Amino acid sequence: DSSWQFTNRTLAYAAFATLGVLVGSVGGKAADAQPAHRAASGGAWVGPRLGDVAAAASAVVAALLGWALLAKCVPALFTDYGRLARLRAPIDDWNMLALVCVAGVALALWLAARSRPAGTALLYLAAVTLLLTYSRFGVTLACAVALVWLALERDRVETLGTLVAGGGLGAGTFVVALALNGITSDHQPRSVRAHDGWVFALVLVAGLALAVLAGLLVQRIEIATSHRRAVERAAVGAAVAAAVVGLAVTIAKAHTIWHEFTNPVATQTTSGPGRLGQAGSGNRWTWWREAWDGFTEHPLGGTGAGTWHLTALRLRTSSDVTALEPHNTPLQF
């Protein structure tokens, strides 16, 4: 039953991925051929429009992010936050919610090219939600998406302004949330959650309003070509400097980082916001080793889809933490 369930889920994910590629490919080609299609149809638009798909996706993601944050403000919408504060409603999994936020970053930057206020607002919601999931991989992936989009975008200065405004305000709201025990601390009574929920709601709405105003400001400012180049050069210089510093720190502390990552027993990661600054893998390194050992025992046939947890129970030597998946998609396959 477990193998059948995992196989069906994998096929469903593959089908949605294929559909996304097809919609993007066909929609992009249709957009390039738009004048010819209009001429052939007497001015009426023929064929799928990628913009409509992206707009619908933006609306869905915005609604989901809004509900996720609303559940933090109103305790009755998700009572389990009293036990564990890490944001996960309505998907009930913080890593999955983080991936939605990553998609939200790309959609927000697409939307910003058409409406800076709307795009900046969506980016703000995605940033706040992502940070409250405490997902380190999600934050890293969102930054990568933003950098790639910025490199490919022609209006880099406006896009940079959207990223600074939306992301900066999102980070500021997250800092305020850290000071509210009812929002970011575990094992909080309902009274504390209700009180801090109202405070967080006011801060959230204020940040959203500022994001919209910042988007309007970026949209209305006319920047000369010479100033654009100066801003772009400064941004590239700052990015290179940050990369060099990060690489130097990584090289200097490579042994410490590796030891912390591969030693889950001594350095367990927390479920709170402090995990954003930790390099430990939790139990992941142990799970990955168990998955690899299980693979090498059956390199051609495997053990069956959805059976990794049985392999882990058989191979484990110390940890009593169980999981259904090794948290590593290549190893799982």
Short mmCIF file of C-alpha atoms in Angstrom, two decimals:
data_model
loop_
_atom_site.label_atom_id
_atom_site.label_comp_id
_atom_site.label_asym_id
_atom_site.label_seq_id
_atom_site.Cartn_x
_atom_site.Cartn_y
_atom_site.Cartn_z
CA ASP A 1 0.00 0.00 0.00
CA SER A 2 2.81 2.41 0.86
CA SER A 3 4.63 1.72 -2.43
CA TRP A 4 1.40 2.25 -4.38
CA GLN A 5 0.71 5.55 -2.58
CA PHE A 6 4.22 6.92 -3.15
CA THR A 7 4.19 5.85 -6.81
CA ASN A 8 0.86 7.57 -7.45
CA ARG A 9 2.07 10.73 -5.72
CA THR A 10 5.26 10.75 -7.79
CA LEU A 11 3.26 10.38 -11.00
CA ALA A 12 0.95 13.22 -9.92
CA TYR A 13 3.92 15.51 -9.23
CA ALA A 14 5.49 14.58 -12.58
CA ALA A 15 2.20 15.33 -14.35
CA PHE A 16 1.96 18.80 -12.79
CA ALA A 17 5.62 19.50 -13.61
CA THR A 18 5.05 18.46 -17.23
CA LEU A 19 1.92 20.60 -17.42
CA GLY A 20 3.88 23.60 -16.12
CA VAL A 21 6.59 23.14 -18.73
CA LEU A 22 4.02 22.78 -21.52
CA VAL A 23 2.02 25.84 -20.43
CA GLY A 24 5.19 27.92 -20.18
CA SER A 25 6.48 26.76 -23.56
CA VAL A 26 3.21 27.11 -25.46
CA GLY A 27 2.29 30.35 -23.72
CA GLY A 28 5.68 31.88 -24.44
CA LYS A 29 5.54 30.96 -28.12
CA ALA A 30 1.98 32.26 -28.36
CA ALA A 31 3.01 35.56 -26.81
CA ASP A 32 5.85 35.93 -29.34
CA ALA A 33 3.43 35.25 -32.19
CA GLN A 34 0.67 37.43 -30.77
CA PRO A 35 0.50 40.02 -33.62
CA ALA A 36 0.23 37.29 -36.27
CA HIS A 37 -2.48 35.49 -34.32
CA ARG A 38 -4.42 38.72 -33.94
CA ALA A 39 -4.17 39.48 -37.63
CA ALA A 40 -5.32 36.00 -38.59
CA SER A 41 -8.31 36.16 -36.29
CA GLY A 42 -9.46 39.65 -37.11
CA GLY A 43 -8.01 41.18 -33.94
CA ALA A 44 -9.22 38.52 -31.51
CA TRP A 45 -6.64 36.74 -29.39
CA VAL A 46 -6.23 33.04 -30.21
CA GLY A 47 -4.41 30.48 -28.07
CA PRO A 48 -3.31 30.27 -24.44
CA ARG A 49 -1.86 33.33 -22.75
CA LEU A 50 0.93 32.77 -20.28
CA GLY A 51 0.07 36.03 -18.52
CA ASP A 52 -3.39 34.74 -17.59
CA VAL A 53 -1.88 31.59 -16.11
CA ALA A 54 0.68 33.57 -14.13
CA ALA A 55 -1.97 36.02 -12.90
CA ALA A 56 -4.17 33.17 -11.71
CA ALA A 57 -1.20 31.53 -9.99
CA SER A 58 -0.34 34.84 -8.30
CA ALA A 59 -3.88 35.14 -6.97
CA VAL A 60 -3.84 31.58 -5.61
CA VAL A 61 -0.44 32.03 -3.93
CA ALA A 62 -1.47 35.39 -2.46
CA ALA A 63 -4.63 33.84 -1.01
CA LEU A 64 -2.66 30.94 0.48
CA LEU A 65 -0.02 33.23 2.01
CA GLY A 66 -2.73 35.50 3.40
CA TRP A 67 -4.49 32.57 5.05
CA ALA A 68 -1.19 31.26 6.45
CA LEU A 69 -0.44 34.60 8.10
CA LEU A 70 -4.04 35.05 9.25
CA ALA A 71 -3.75 31.75 11.13
CA LYS A 72 -0.95 33.35 13.14
CA CYS A 73 -3.15 36.32 14.03
CA VAL A 74 -6.28 34.33 14.95
CA PRO A 75 -5.55 31.32 17.25
CA ALA A 76 -8.86 29.63 16.44
CA LEU A 77 -7.80 29.09 12.82
CA PHE A 78 -4.89 26.81 13.78
CA THR A 79 -4.79 25.75 17.42
CA ASP A 80 -1.59 23.69 17.18
CA TYR A 81 0.56 26.85 17.07
CA GLY A 82 0.25 26.85 20.85
CA ARG A 83 2.39 23.71 20.88
CA LEU A 84 4.76 24.43 17.98
CA ALA A 85 4.97 27.96 16.61
CA ARG A 86 6.71 27.19 13.32
CA LEU A 87 4.46 28.42 10.49
CA ARG A 88 2.91 25.59 8.49
CA ALA A 89 -0.83 26.23 8.03
CA PRO A 90 -2.75 25.62 5.82
CA ILE A 91 -0.45 23.03 4.18
CA ASP A 92 0.53 21.55 7.57
CA ASP A 93 4.18 21.24 6.50
CA TRP A 94 6.67 24.12 6.83
CA ASN A 95 8.96 22.91 4.05
CA MET A 96 6.10 22.65 1.56
CA LEU A 97 4.86 26.10 2.58
CA ALA A 98 8.40 27.43 2.09
CA LEU A 99 8.41 26.09 -1.48
CA VAL A 100 5.14 27.91 -2.15
CA CYS A 101 6.85 31.08 -0.92
CA VAL A 102 9.73 30.47 -3.33
CA ALA A 103 7.22 30.23 -6.18
CA GLY A 104 5.66 33.39 -4.77
CA VAL A 105 8.96 35.26 -5.17
CA ALA A 106 9.09 34.46 -8.89
CA LEU A 107 5.42 35.34 -9.36
CA ALA A 108 5.85 38.58 -7.40
CA LEU A 109 8.72 39.70 -9.63
CA TRP A 110 6.68 38.81 -12.73
CA LEU A 111 3.74 40.76 -11.33
CA ALA A 112 5.95 43.72 -10.40
CA ALA A 113 6.89 44.22 -14.05
CA ARG A 114 3.19 44.93 -14.67
CA SER A 115 2.22 46.54 -11.37
CA ARG A 116 4.96 47.49 -8.92
CA PRO A 117 2.59 47.95 -5.95
CA ALA A 118 0.95 44.54 -6.44
CA GLY A 119 4.28 42.78 -7.03
CA THR A 120 5.92 44.39 -4.02
CA ALA A 121 2.95 43.46 -1.82
CA LEU A 122 3.09 39.82 -2.94
CA LEU A 123 6.85 39.73 -2.38
CA TYR A 124 6.33 41.14 1.12
CA LEU A 125 3.81 38.42 1.99
CA ALA A 126 6.11 35.73 0.60
CA ALA A 127 9.09 37.05 2.58
CA VAL A 128 7.22 37.19 5.91
CA THR A 129 5.70 33.75 5.43
CA LEU A 130 9.00 32.21 4.33
CA LEU A 131 10.92 33.55 7.32
CA LEU A 132 8.25 32.33 9.74
CA THR A 133 8.64 28.78 8.36
CA TYR A 134 12.30 28.89 9.52
CA SER A 135 13.21 26.93 6.38
CA ARG A 136 16.91 27.42 5.62
CA PHE A 137 16.66 25.70 2.25
CA GLY A 138 13.61 27.79 1.39
CA VAL A 139 15.42 31.05 2.17
CA THR A 140 18.45 29.95 0.14
CA LEU A 141 16.31 28.91 -2.82
CA ALA A 142 14.29 32.15 -2.71
CA CYS A 143 17.49 34.21 -2.81
CA ALA A 144 18.72 32.13 -5.76
CA VAL A 145 15.45 32.68 -7.64
CA ALA A 146 15.66 36.44 -6.99
CA LEU A 147 19.27 36.62 -8.21
CA VAL A 148 18.54 34.66 -11.39
CA TRP A 149 15.48 36.79 -12.12
CA LEU A 150 17.49 39.95 -11.49
CA ALA A 151 20.21 38.79 -13.90
CA LEU A 152 17.69 38.02 -16.66
CA GLU A 153 15.45 41.07 -16.18
CA ARG A 154 16.00 44.12 -18.38
CA ASP A 155 14.58 46.60 -15.84
CA ARG A 156 17.08 45.60 -13.19
CA VAL A 157 16.94 48.81 -11.18
CA GLU A 158 13.15 48.63 -10.71
CA THR A 159 13.39 44.92 -9.90
CA LEU A 160 16.14 45.65 -7.39
CA GLY A 161 13.92 48.30 -5.81
CA THR A 162 11.07 45.79 -5.55
CA LEU A 163 13.36 43.24 -3.90
CA VAL A 164 14.75 45.75 -1.43
CA ALA A 165 11.33 47.14 -0.54
CA GLY A 166 9.38 43.87 -0.32
CA GLY A 167 12.17 41.78 1.14
CA GLY A 168 13.35 44.49 3.53
CA LEU A 169 9.88 45.15 4.91
CA GLY A 170 9.29 41.41 5.20
CA ALA A 171 12.51 41.01 7.20
CA GLY A 172 11.52 43.94 9.42
CA THR A 173 8.13 42.39 10.15
CA PHE A 174 9.87 39.11 10.99
CA VAL A 175 12.13 40.91 13.47
CA VAL A 176 9.04 42.32 15.20
CA ALA A 177 7.51 38.82 15.25
CA LEU A 178 10.59 37.52 17.07
CA ALA A 179 9.74 39.84 19.96
CA LEU A 180 6.20 38.41 20.22
CA ASN A 181 6.15 35.13 22.15
CA GLY A 182 2.66 34.34 20.94
CA ILE A 183 3.90 34.36 17.33
CA THR A 184 7.34 32.75 17.38
CA SER A 185 7.67 30.86 20.70
CA ASP A 186 6.52 27.29 21.39
CA HIS A 187 4.20 26.21 24.22
CA GLN A 188 2.36 29.52 24.58
CA PRO A 189 -1.14 29.76 26.14
CA ARG A 190 -4.07 30.89 24.07
CA SER A 191 -4.27 34.24 25.89
CA VAL A 192 -0.71 35.14 24.88
CA ARG A 193 -1.31 34.01 21.32
CA ALA A 194 -4.52 36.05 21.07
CA HIS A 195 -2.88 39.21 22.42
CA ASP A 196 0.25 38.96 20.28
CA GLY A 197 -1.87 37.93 17.31
CA TRP A 198 -3.59 41.32 17.26
CA VAL A 199 -0.26 43.11 17.60
CA PHE A 200 1.22 41.07 14.78
CA ALA A 201 -1.85 41.71 12.61
CA LEU A 202 -1.41 45.47 12.98
CA VAL A 203 2.30 45.24 12.15
CA LEU A 204 1.53 42.98 9.18
CA VAL A 205 -1.07 45.36 7.75
CA ALA A 206 1.22 48.36 8.28
CA GLY A 207 4.06 46.57 6.49
CA LEU A 208 1.75 45.64 3.63
CA ALA A 209 0.65 49.26 3.27
CA LEU A 210 4.27 50.40 3.22
CA ALA A 211 5.05 47.76 0.58
CA VAL A 212 2.29 49.11 -1.65
CA LEU A 213 3.54 52.69 -1.17
CA ALA A 214 7.10 51.61 -1.93
CA GLY A 215 5.88 49.91 -5.10
CA LEU A 216 4.12 53.10 -6.18
CA LEU A 217 7.28 55.08 -5.53
CA VAL A 218 9.44 52.70 -7.57
CA GLN A 219 6.87 52.76 -10.38
CA ARG A 220 6.76 56.54 -10.62
CA ILE A 221 10.46 57.37 -10.36
CA GLU A 222 12.15 57.98 -13.71
CA ILE A 223 15.82 56.96 -13.65
CA ALA A 224 18.31 58.19 -16.20
CA THR A 225 20.38 55.67 -18.15
CA SER A 226 23.64 56.80 -16.55
CA HIS A 227 22.15 56.43 -13.09
CA ARG A 228 20.82 52.98 -13.98
CA ARG A 229 24.30 51.81 -14.92
CA ALA A 230 25.73 53.22 -11.71
CA VAL A 231 23.13 51.42 -9.61
CA GLU A 232 23.69 48.16 -11.50
CA ARG A 233 27.46 48.40 -11.04
CA ALA A 234 27.03 49.10 -7.33
CA ALA A 235 24.68 46.14 -6.95
CA VAL A 236 27.09 43.82 -8.77
CA GLY A 237 29.96 45.06 -6.62
CA ALA A 238 27.99 44.47 -3.43
CA ALA A 239 27.00 40.97 -4.57
CA VAL A 240 30.61 40.06 -5.44
CA ALA A 241 31.85 41.42 -2.10
CA ALA A 242 29.23 39.43 -0.20
CA ALA A 243 30.12 36.27 -2.16
CA VAL A 244 33.85 36.72 -1.44
CA VAL A 245 33.22 37.27 2.27
CA GLY A 246 30.91 34.26 2.43
CA LEU A 247 33.42 32.07 0.62
CA ALA A 248 36.24 33.20 2.91
CA VAL A 249 34.21 32.47 6.04
CA THR A 250 33.19 29.07 4.66
CA ILE A 251 36.80 28.14 3.89
CA ALA A 252 38.02 29.36 7.28
CA LYS A 253 35.36 27.42 9.17
CA ALA A 254 34.96 24.49 6.80
CA HIS A 255 35.94 21.88 9.37
CA THR A 256 33.61 23.31 12.02
CA ILE A 257 30.69 23.60 9.60
CA TRP A 258 31.21 20.04 8.32
CA HIS A 259 31.48 18.67 11.86
CA GLU A 260 28.28 20.45 12.90
CA PHE A 261 26.43 19.28 9.78
CA THR A 262 27.41 15.61 10.12
CA ASN A 263 27.10 15.30 13.89
CA PRO A 264 23.34 15.36 14.58
CA VAL A 265 23.61 13.79 18.03
CA ALA A 266 25.81 16.55 19.44
CA THR A 267 24.29 19.48 17.54
CA GLN A 268 20.55 19.03 17.13
CA THR A 269 18.86 21.91 15.35
CA THR A 270 15.98 23.63 17.08
CA SER A 271 12.47 24.10 15.75
CA GLY A 272 12.56 27.83 16.52
CA PRO A 273 13.91 30.84 14.60
CA GLY A 274 17.43 30.10 15.86
CA ARG A 275 17.70 27.31 13.29
CA LEU A 276 18.13 29.95 10.57
CA GLY A 277 21.65 30.55 11.88
CA GLN A 278 22.59 26.91 12.45
CA ALA A 279 24.55 24.63 10.11
CA GLY A 280 23.50 21.34 11.70
CA SER A 281 21.53 18.89 9.60
CA GLY A 282 19.46 17.58 12.49
CA ASN A 283 18.90 13.92 11.68
CA ARG A 284 19.27 14.37 7.94
CA TRP A 285 22.86 13.17 7.72
CA THR A 286 21.91 9.96 9.54
CA TRP A 287 18.90 9.49 7.28
CA TRP A 288 21.00 10.05 4.16
CA ARG A 289 23.55 7.46 5.25
CA GLU A 290 20.79 4.96 5.97
CA ALA A 291 19.27 5.62 2.54
CA TRP A 292 22.65 5.16 0.86
CA ASP A 293 23.32 1.92 2.75
CA GLY A 294 19.88 0.66 1.75
CA PHE A 295 20.59 1.52 -1.88
CA THR A 296 23.98 -0.21 -1.97
CA GLU A 297 22.34 -3.39 -0.67
CA HIS A 298 19.89 -3.35 -3.61
CA PRO A 299 21.52 -1.10 -6.26
CA LEU A 300 19.30 -2.26 -9.14
CA GLY A 301 15.96 -3.23 -7.64
CA GLY A 302 15.79 -0.99 -4.60
CA THR A 303 13.47 -1.83 -1.72
CA GLY A 304 10.24 -0.42 -3.14
CA ALA A 305 8.71 3.04 -3.20
CA GLY A 306 7.76 4.35 0.22
CA THR A 307 9.77 1.73 2.13
CA TRP A 308 12.68 3.89 3.28
CA HIS A 309 11.35 4.14 6.84
CA LEU A 310 11.52 0.33 7.09
CA THR A 311 15.15 0.44 5.93
CA ALA A 312 15.90 3.17 8.47
CA LEU A 313 14.37 1.18 11.33
CA ARG A 314 16.49 -1.81 10.37
CA LEU A 315 19.79 0.11 9.98
CA ARG A 316 19.60 2.73 12.73
CA THR A 317 21.92 2.46 15.70
CA SER A 318 21.17 5.41 17.96
CA SER A 319 18.46 7.94 17.00
CA ASP A 320 14.86 7.13 17.83
CA VAL A 321 13.50 9.84 15.50
CA THR A 322 11.54 8.27 12.66
CA ALA A 323 10.58 9.73 9.28
CA LEU A 324 8.73 8.48 6.22
CA GLU A 325 11.31 9.91 3.79
CA PRO A 326 15.09 10.50 3.93
CA HIS A 327 14.60 14.22 3.15
CA ASN A 328 16.73 13.83 0.03
CA THR A 329 14.89 13.26 -3.25
CA PRO A 330 17.79 11.69 -5.28
CA LEU A 331 18.57 9.25 -2.48
CA GLN A 332 14.88 8.47 -2.07
CA PHE A 333 14.59 7.56 -5.74
#
